[in-house]
mmCIF file of C-alpha atoms and ligand atoms in Angstrom:
data_model
loop_
_atom_site.group_PDB
_atom_site.id
_atom_site.type_symbol
_atom_site.label_atom_id
_atom_site.label_comp_id
_atom_site.label_asym_id
_atom_site.label_seq_id
_atom_site.Cartn_x
_atom_site.Cartn_y
_atom_site.Cartn_z
ATOM 1 C CA MET A 1236 14.056 -88.063 304.606
ATOM 2 C CA VAL A 1237 12.537 -86.067 301.909
ATOM 3 C CA ASP A 1238 9.646 -87.234 300.035
ATOM 4 C CA ILE A 1239 11.187 -86.895 296.266
ATOM 5 C CA ALA A 1240 7.661 -87.686 295.111
ATOM 6 C CA THR A 1241 6.670 -84.005 296.100
ATOM 7 C CA SER A 1242 8.840 -82.572 293.608
ATOM 8 C CA THR A 1243 7.176 -82.030 290.250
ATOM 9 C CA PHE A 1244 9.848 -80.157 288.750
ATOM 10 C CA GLY A 1245 11.745 -83.501 287.682
ATOM 11 C CA ASP A 1246 15.405 -84.090 287.670
ATOM 12 C CA LEU A 1247 16.599 -84.169 284.120
ATOM 13 C CA VAL A 1248 18.302 -83.503 280.781
ATOM 14 C CA GLN A 1249 16.495 -82.475 277.835
ATOM 15 C CA PRO A 1250 18.538 -82.446 274.712
ATOM 16 C CA PHE A 1251 17.278 -80.622 271.901
ATOM 17 C CA GLN A 1252 19.164 -79.369 268.338
ATOM 18 C CA ILE A 1253 17.713 -76.250 266.229
ATOM 19 C CA GLU A 1254 19.051 -77.121 262.611
ATOM 20 C CA THR A 1255 17.984 -73.958 261.290
ATOM 21 C CA PHE A 1256 20.510 -71.983 263.688
ATOM 22 C CA GLY A 1257 22.913 -74.669 263.396
ATOM 23 C CA LEU A 1258 22.907 -75.480 267.289
ATOM 24 C CA ARG A 1259 22.205 -77.920 269.736
ATOM 25 C CA GLY A 1260 21.416 -77.414 273.473
ATOM 26 C CA ARG A 1261 21.076 -78.687 276.657
ATOM 27 C CA LEU A 1262 18.354 -78.085 279.587
ATOM 28 C CA VAL A 1263 19.239 -79.452 283.057
ATOM 29 C CA ARG A 1264 16.238 -79.134 285.511
ATOM 30 C CA LEU A 1265 16.898 -80.073 289.276
ATOM 31 C CA GLY A 1266 14.480 -80.510 292.013
ATOM 32 C CA GLY A 1267 13.856 -83.572 294.497
ATOM 33 C CA ALA A 1268 17.931 -84.307 293.669
ATOM 34 C CA LEU A 1269 18.725 -81.084 295.350
ATOM 35 C CA ASP A 1270 16.564 -81.846 298.236
ATOM 36 C CA THR A 1271 18.532 -85.181 299.110
ATOM 37 C CA ALA A 1272 21.415 -83.562 298.609
ATOM 38 C CA PHE A 1273 21.062 -80.742 300.721
ATOM 39 C CA GLU A 1274 19.021 -82.674 303.488
ATOM 40 C CA ASN A 1275 21.177 -83.175 307.028
ATOM 41 C CA HIS A 1276 23.730 -79.933 306.051
ATOM 42 C CA ASP A 1277 21.588 -77.181 307.624
ATOM 43 C CA TYR A 1278 22.826 -74.836 304.870
ATOM 44 C CA PRO A 1279 21.727 -70.927 304.737
ATOM 45 C CA LEU A 1280 19.221 -70.294 302.223
ATOM 46 C CA PRO A 1281 21.707 -68.376 299.706
ATOM 47 C CA VAL A 1282 23.889 -71.338 300.118
ATOM 48 C CA THR A 1283 21.274 -73.391 298.769
ATOM 49 C CA ALA A 1284 20.864 -71.372 295.821
ATOM 50 C CA LEU A 1285 24.539 -71.521 294.667
ATOM 51 C CA LEU A 1286 25.299 -74.862 295.192
ATOM 52 C CA GLY A 1287 21.968 -75.748 292.936
ATOM 53 C CA GLU A 1288 23.313 -73.022 290.084
ATOM 54 C CA ILE A 1289 26.538 -75.172 290.262
ATOM 55 C CA MET A 1290 25.202 -78.960 290.479
ATOM 56 C CA ALA A 1291 22.815 -77.634 287.429
ATOM 57 C CA LEU A 1292 26.174 -75.941 285.807
ATOM 58 C CA ALA A 1293 27.695 -79.277 286.428
ATOM 59 C CA ALA A 1294 25.395 -81.890 284.975
ATOM 60 C CA VAL A 1295 24.906 -79.466 281.780
ATOM 61 C CA LEU A 1296 28.579 -79.112 281.104
ATOM 62 C CA ALA A 1297 28.737 -83.279 281.964
ATOM 63 C CA SER A 1298 25.660 -84.174 279.807
ATOM 64 C CA GLY A 1299 27.563 -82.357 276.855
ATOM 65 C CA LEU A 1300 30.630 -84.563 277.281
ATOM 66 C CA LYS A 1301 31.660 -88.245 275.958
ATOM 67 C CA TYR A 1302 33.064 -89.741 279.235
ATOM 68 C CA ASP A 1303 32.480 -92.936 280.870
ATOM 69 C CA GLY A 1304 33.118 -92.155 284.755
ATOM 70 C CA VAL A 1305 32.718 -89.247 286.915
ATOM 71 C CA PHE A 1306 32.519 -85.424 286.208
ATOM 72 C CA THR A 1307 33.724 -83.064 288.876
ATOM 73 C CA LEU A 1308 32.964 -79.200 289.172
ATOM 74 C CA GLN A 1309 34.790 -77.657 291.777
ATOM 75 C CA THR A 1310 35.238 -74.435 293.051
ATOM 76 C CA GLN A 1311 37.721 -73.030 295.860
ATOM 77 C CA GLY A 1312 37.726 -69.420 297.240
ATOM 78 C CA ASP A 1313 38.724 -67.035 300.218
ATOM 79 C CA GLY A 1314 34.918 -66.312 300.727
ATOM 80 C CA PRO A 1315 32.755 -68.064 303.779
ATOM 81 C CA VAL A 1316 31.979 -70.953 300.976
ATOM 82 C CA THR A 1317 35.748 -72.177 301.242
ATOM 83 C CA MET A 1318 34.536 -74.847 298.718
ATOM 84 C CA THR A 1319 31.951 -76.425 296.854
ATOM 85 C CA VAL A 1320 31.941 -80.235 294.732
ATOM 86 C CA ALA A 1321 29.838 -81.095 292.184
ATOM 87 C CA ASN A 1322 29.625 -84.875 290.931
ATOM 88 C CA VAL A 1323 27.909 -86.007 287.534
ATOM 89 C CA THR A 1324 28.597 -89.550 286.789
ATOM 90 C CA SER A 1325 28.309 -91.168 283.161
ATOM 91 C CA ASN A 1326 24.955 -92.692 284.353
ATOM 92 C CA GLY A 1327 23.541 -89.381 285.546
ATOM 93 C CA ASP A 1328 24.055 -89.759 289.064
ATOM 94 C CA LEU A 1329 24.707 -86.714 290.969
ATOM 95 C CA ARG A 1330 25.682 -85.249 294.048
ATOM 96 C CA GLY A 1331 27.057 -82.254 295.869
ATOM 97 C CA TYR A 1332 28.485 -79.987 298.739
ATOM 98 C CA ALA A 1333 29.430 -77.246 299.958
ATOM 99 C CA ARG A 1334 31.626 -76.184 302.627
ATOM 100 C CA VAL A 1335 30.653 -73.105 304.623
ATOM 101 C CA ASP A 1336 32.819 -70.987 307.543
ATOM 102 C CA GLU A 1337 30.833 -69.629 310.263
ATOM 103 C CA ASP A 1338 30.813 -65.895 308.107
ATOM 104 C CA GLY A 1339 28.512 -67.911 306.080
ATOM 105 C CA GLN A 1340 25.949 -68.765 308.179
ATOM 106 C CA ALA A 1341 24.824 -65.098 308.632
ATOM 107 C CA MET A 1342 24.455 -64.776 304.843
ATOM 108 C CA GLU A 1343 21.108 -63.415 303.808
ATOM 109 C CA SER A 1344 21.124 -61.356 300.473
ATOM 110 C CA LYS A 1345 21.489 -62.757 297.359
ATOM 111 C CA ASP A 1346 23.076 -60.483 295.123
ATOM 112 C CA ALA A 1347 26.229 -60.871 293.373
ATOM 113 C CA PRO A 1348 26.504 -64.558 295.254
ATOM 114 C CA VAL A 1349 30.042 -65.183 293.714
ATOM 115 C CA PRO A 1350 31.802 -62.361 295.236
ATOM 116 C CA ARG A 1351 30.238 -62.617 298.409
ATOM 117 C CA LEU A 1352 29.874 -66.240 298.762
ATOM 118 C CA LEU A 1353 32.902 -67.811 297.346
ATOM 119 C CA GLY A 1354 35.284 -64.746 296.749
ATOM 120 C CA THR A 1355 38.573 -64.671 295.157
ATOM 121 C CA GLY A 1356 39.462 -68.155 293.748
ATOM 122 C CA HIS A 1357 38.957 -70.553 290.703
ATOM 123 C CA MET A 1358 36.203 -73.041 289.195
ATOM 124 C CA ALA A 1359 38.140 -76.008 287.892
ATOM 125 C CA PHE A 1360 36.476 -79.058 285.755
ATOM 126 C CA THR A 1361 37.734 -82.506 285.640
ATOM 127 C CA VAL A 1362 36.688 -85.871 284.311
ATOM 128 C CA ASP A 1363 38.173 -89.293 286.030
ATOM 129 C CA GLN A 1364 37.646 -92.186 283.869
ATOM 130 C CA GLY A 1365 39.151 -94.599 286.230
ATOM 131 C CA THR A 1366 42.762 -94.624 284.901
ATOM 132 C CA ASP A 1367 45.254 -93.297 286.810
ATOM 133 C CA THR A 1368 45.537 -89.726 286.016
ATOM 134 C CA GLU A 1369 42.314 -87.399 286.106
ATOM 135 C CA ARG A 1370 41.966 -86.063 282.862
ATOM 136 C CA TYR A 1371 42.025 -81.984 283.001
ATOM 137 C CA GLN A 1372 39.435 -80.481 281.561
ATOM 138 C CA GLY A 1373 39.763 -76.594 282.151
ATOM 139 C CA ILE A 1374 39.870 -73.940 285.422
ATOM 140 C CA THR A 1375 38.882 -70.639 285.304
ATOM 141 C CA GLU A 1376 39.053 -67.714 287.649
ATOM 142 C CA LEU A 1377 35.985 -66.194 289.936
ATOM 143 C CA THR A 1378 34.843 -63.590 288.132
ATOM 144 C CA GLY A 1379 31.442 -61.625 287.821
ATOM 145 C CA ASP A 1380 28.821 -61.428 290.047
ATOM 146 C CA THR A 1381 27.220 -64.852 289.089
ATOM 147 C CA VAL A 1382 27.872 -68.776 288.783
ATOM 148 C CA SER A 1383 26.705 -68.056 285.252
ATOM 149 C CA ASP A 1384 29.445 -65.052 284.966
ATOM 150 C CA CYS A 1385 31.778 -67.499 285.842
ATOM 151 C CA ALA A 1386 30.828 -70.315 283.425
ATOM 152 C CA ARG A 1387 30.504 -67.533 280.241
ATOM 153 C CA ASN A 1388 34.192 -66.813 281.360
ATOM 154 C CA TYR A 1389 35.314 -69.945 281.096
ATOM 155 C CA PHE A 1390 33.533 -71.057 277.612
ATOM 156 C CA ARG A 1391 35.394 -67.440 276.176
ATOM 157 C CA ARG A 1392 38.673 -68.365 277.358
ATOM 158 C CA SER A 1393 38.704 -72.085 276.162
ATOM 159 C CA GLU A 1394 38.970 -73.034 272.485
ATOM 160 C CA GLN A 1395 35.479 -74.725 272.605
ATOM 161 C CA LEU A 1396 32.409 -74.345 270.271
ATOM 162 C CA ASP A 1397 30.577 -70.920 270.599
ATOM 163 C CA THR A 1398 28.567 -71.466 273.920
ATOM 164 C CA ALA A 1399 25.697 -69.775 275.810
ATOM 165 C CA ILE A 1400 24.165 -70.502 279.176
ATOM 166 C CA ALA A 1401 21.725 -69.407 281.641
ATOM 167 C CA LEU A 1402 21.402 -70.619 285.296
ATOM 168 C CA ALA A 1403 18.628 -70.430 287.566
ATOM 169 C CA ALA A 1404 17.893 -71.189 291.034
ATOM 170 C CA ARG A 1405 15.419 -70.972 294.049
ATOM 171 C CA PRO A 1406 16.768 -71.174 297.140
ATOM 172 C CA GLY A 1407 15.123 -73.975 299.606
ATOM 173 C CA THR A 1408 15.454 -77.113 302.085
ATOM 174 C CA GLY A 1409 13.136 -79.391 302.459
ATOM 175 C CA ALA A 1410 10.832 -81.334 300.245
ATOM 176 C CA GLY A 1411 10.249 -79.259 297.178
ATOM 177 C CA GLY A 1412 12.162 -76.547 298.334
ATOM 178 C CA ALA A 1413 15.295 -75.902 296.160
ATOM 179 C CA GLN A 1414 15.315 -75.986 292.232
ATOM 180 C CA ALA A 1415 17.921 -75.129 289.889
ATOM 181 C CA SER A 1416 18.050 -75.021 285.933
ATOM 182 C CA ALA A 1417 20.479 -74.847 283.566
ATOM 183 C CA LEU A 1418 20.073 -73.953 279.647
ATOM 184 C CA VAL A 1419 23.111 -74.053 277.313
ATOM 185 C CA ILE A 1420 23.381 -73.668 273.451
ATOM 186 C CA GLN A 1421 26.449 -74.685 271.654
ATOM 187 C CA ARG A 1422 26.647 -73.620 268.050
ATOM 188 C CA LEU A 1423 27.769 -76.978 265.660
ATOM 189 C CA PRO A 1424 30.325 -76.655 263.664
ATOM 190 C CA PRO A 1425 30.102 -74.777 260.368
ATOM 191 C CA ASP A 1426 28.183 -76.064 257.647
ATOM 192 C CA ALA A 1427 30.420 -75.626 254.482
ATOM 193 C CA GLY A 1428 27.213 -75.873 252.159
ATOM 194 C CA ALA A 1429 25.652 -73.220 254.030
ATOM 195 C CA VAL A 1430 24.359 -70.329 252.096
ATOM 196 C CA MET A 1431 22.975 -68.479 255.114
ATOM 197 C CA ASP A 1432 24.720 -66.169 257.350
ATOM 198 C CA GLN A 1433 25.722 -68.061 260.158
ATOM 199 C CA ASP A 1434 26.588 -65.479 262.156
ATOM 200 C CA GLN A 1435 24.060 -63.855 262.308
ATOM 201 C CA TYR A 1436 21.591 -67.173 263.077
ATOM 202 C CA TRP A 1437 23.937 -67.679 265.948
ATOM 203 C CA GLN A 1438 23.663 -64.035 267.288
ATOM 204 C CA GLN A 1439 19.701 -64.498 266.896
ATOM 205 C CA ALA A 1440 19.535 -67.372 268.586
ATOM 206 C CA VAL A 1441 21.694 -65.905 271.555
ATOM 207 C CA ILE A 1442 19.310 -63.208 271.819
ATOM 208 C CA LEU A 1443 16.200 -65.618 271.631
ATOM 209 C CA MET A 1444 17.728 -67.424 274.564
ATOM 210 C CA SER A 1445 18.827 -64.629 276.417
ATOM 211 C CA SER A 1446 15.110 -63.428 276.956
ATOM 212 C CA VAL A 1447 14.757 -66.733 278.830
ATOM 213 C CA THR A 1448 13.718 -65.094 282.572
ATOM 214 C CA THR A 1449 14.152 -67.325 286.018
ATOM 215 C CA THR A 1450 11.067 -67.487 286.639
ATOM 216 C CA GLU A 1451 10.180 -69.710 283.270
ATOM 217 C CA MET A 1452 13.196 -71.662 283.702
ATOM 218 C CA LEU A 1453 11.652 -72.487 287.287
ATOM 219 C CA ASP A 1454 8.134 -72.987 286.431
ATOM 220 C CA GLU A 1455 7.432 -76.592 287.100
ATOM 221 C CA THR A 1456 3.916 -76.253 285.340
ATOM 222 C CA LEU A 1457 5.917 -75.583 282.011
ATOM 223 C CA SER A 1458 7.246 -79.268 280.612
ATOM 224 C CA PRO A 1459 10.834 -78.672 279.019
ATOM 225 C CA ALA A 1460 9.351 -78.673 275.434
ATOM 226 C CA ASP A 1461 7.216 -76.398 276.115
ATOM 227 C CA LEU A 1462 9.619 -73.837 277.610
ATOM 228 C CA LEU A 1463 12.045 -74.606 274.638
ATOM 229 C CA PHE A 1464 9.207 -74.228 272.321
ATOM 230 C CA ARG A 1465 8.213 -70.782 273.880
ATOM 231 C CA LEU A 1466 11.893 -69.605 273.176
ATOM 232 C CA PHE A 1467 12.754 -70.395 270.278
ATOM 233 C CA HIS A 1468 9.281 -71.534 268.585
ATOM 234 C CA GLN A 1469 9.499 -70.301 264.804
ATOM 235 C CA GLU A 1470 12.760 -72.148 264.328
ATOM 236 C CA GLY A 1471 11.681 -75.558 264.580
ATOM 237 C CA VAL A 1472 13.525 -76.967 268.044
ATOM 238 C CA ARG A 1473 13.757 -80.881 267.689
ATOM 239 C CA VAL A 1474 13.787 -82.305 271.405
ATOM 240 C CA PHE A 1475 15.335 -85.593 271.773
ATOM 241 C CA ARG A 1476 14.671 -88.056 274.908
ATOM 242 C CA GLN A 1477 15.318 -86.835 278.183
ATOM 243 C CA ARG A 1478 17.892 -88.700 280.351
ATOM 244 C CA SER A 1479 16.820 -88.528 284.008
ATOM 245 C CA LEU A 1480 19.148 -87.435 286.768
ATOM 246 C CA ARG A 1481 19.221 -88.822 290.398
ATOM 247 C CA HIS A 1482 20.844 -87.990 293.350
ATOM 248 C CA ALA A 1483 23.143 -90.742 294.789
ATOM 249 C CA CYS A 1484 26.363 -90.555 296.826
ATOM 250 C CA ARG A 1485 29.261 -93.113 295.964
ATOM 251 C CA CYS A 1486 30.415 -93.274 299.279
ATOM 252 C CA SER A 1487 30.735 -96.871 300.911
ATOM 253 C CA ARG A 1488 32.637 -98.143 304.061
ATOM 254 C CA LYS A 1489 35.223 -99.766 301.591
ATOM 255 C CA ARG A 1490 36.012 -96.537 299.971
ATOM 256 C CA VAL A 1491 36.351 -95.094 303.261
ATOM 257 C CA ALA A 1492 38.662 -97.926 304.303
ATOM 258 C CA THR A 1493 40.763 -97.302 301.455
ATOM 259 C CA THR A 1494 41.152 -93.681 301.870
ATOM 260 C CA LEU A 1495 42.021 -94.352 305.852
ATOM 261 C CA ARG A 1496 44.877 -96.513 304.845
ATOM 262 C CA SER A 1497 46.146 -94.086 302.414
ATOM 263 C CA PHE A 1498 47.136 -91.980 306.010
ATOM 264 C CA PRO A 1499 49.865 -93.577 308.441
ATOM 265 C CA ARG A 1500 48.439 -96.111 311.203
ATOM 266 C CA ALA A 1501 49.284 -93.498 314.201
ATOM 267 C CA GLU A 1502 47.526 -90.788 312.047
ATOM 268 C CA VAL A 1503 44.505 -92.641 311.984
ATOM 269 C CA GLU A 1504 44.715 -94.092 315.594
ATOM 270 C CA ALA A 1505 45.114 -90.440 316.705
ATOM 271 C CA MET A 1506 41.600 -89.479 315.448
ATOM 272 C CA ALA A 1507 39.557 -91.795 317.539
ATOM 273 C CA GLU A 1508 37.318 -91.214 320.062
ATOM 274 C CA ASP A 1509 36.081 -93.120 322.740
ATOM 275 C CA GLY A 1510 37.782 -95.788 320.942
ATOM 276 C CA LEU A 1511 36.359 -95.374 317.476
ATOM 277 C CA VAL A 1512 37.743 -93.886 314.451
ATOM 278 C CA THR A 1513 34.375 -92.124 313.084
ATOM 279 C CA VAL A 1514 34.617 -90.175 309.267
ATOM 280 C CA THR A 1515 31.913 -88.540 307.961
ATOM 281 C CA CYS A 1516 30.488 -88.625 304.266
ATOM 282 C CA GLU A 1517 30.993 -84.692 302.923
ATOM 283 C CA PHE A 1518 28.583 -85.144 300.658
ATOM 284 C CA CYS A 1519 25.514 -87.214 302.123
ATOM 285 C CA LYS A 1520 26.547 -87.129 305.726
ATOM 286 C CA ALA A 1521 26.687 -90.643 306.223
ATOM 287 C CA PRO A 1522 28.935 -91.812 309.315
ATOM 288 C CA TYR A 1523 31.585 -94.619 308.902
ATOM 289 C CA ALA A 1524 33.117 -95.899 312.698
ATOM 290 C CA PHE A 1525 35.788 -97.896 312.795
ATOM 291 C CA ASP A 1526 36.901 -99.418 316.146
ATOM 292 C CA GLU A 1527 40.421 -100.644 317.391
ATOM 293 C CA GLY A 1528 39.640 -104.050 315.145
ATOM 294 C CA ASP A 1529 38.555 -102.600 312.248
ATOM 295 C CA VAL A 1530 41.523 -99.865 312.457
ATOM 296 C CA ALA A 1531 44.137 -103.099 313.217
ATOM 297 C CA ARG A 1532 42.322 -105.006 310.318
ATOM 298 C CA LEU A 1533 42.894 -101.857 307.368
ATOM 299 C CA TYR A 1534 46.709 -102.153 308.413
ATOM 300 C CA ALA A 1535 46.941 -106.045 308.489
ATOM 301 C CA PRO A 1536 49.471 -107.404 305.711
HETATM 302 ZN ZN1 ZN B 396 27.908 -90.320 301.258
#
């Protein structure tokens, strides 16, 4: 088990607003939550940085939405990391995994992770609020070298508010290993009474934000508020109450049973090895074993 207390970076969302610039924003930090998400997976180091950024992106996007349920960011591509999934619930529970084929195990360099690790494909966002249909949020092609390039492309093409984003991650496995951070600023709807040139203010905010370095974003001795003051100090940053995030998997024996029951009984029985059908959670690697009697009960009228 990972001792989460060894990470001082925190797992949190720091919302803020800068009235002068007419913008609001959120800073996300993930530390111990990544350690827990990565344990039992044996990911190559470049994959821990990639998945860290993807989980931080999911958390920062989810924290800007009003929803009651599960936000999902998923990538699919023809690279060695064939799929990644990150879930963020409206309560701040976070989980994620990457599916890595054999080519991915040899990856060492961290340049251009999107073309090199994910390949050609897409990134999709959905919100499941427990109703029959998943609410479709958006989809974007995997473009550019980095996860933030993909996110920028998505924001450019979607009809949302003007948005600027920065992502940073440190690869690592084990306690206090991986860290990831996401910073987003979004332009508030124009204020009709404003006399200032708001386009100019927005441009200025984007320039200030683009000055943030990976080192600053991953500096655990710098509080979220201090980082924001350092970036935007002259402009009067208002920080709101932090919201905490945590790693939590939503898998359970009951959910696995429901999934199994959706397959024909013969198919499930054919999965048995030494009399046991074992299903492993892709997120947390928890094993769920069903013996013959359990399988029979799944299909009992
Ligand atoms: Zn699980």
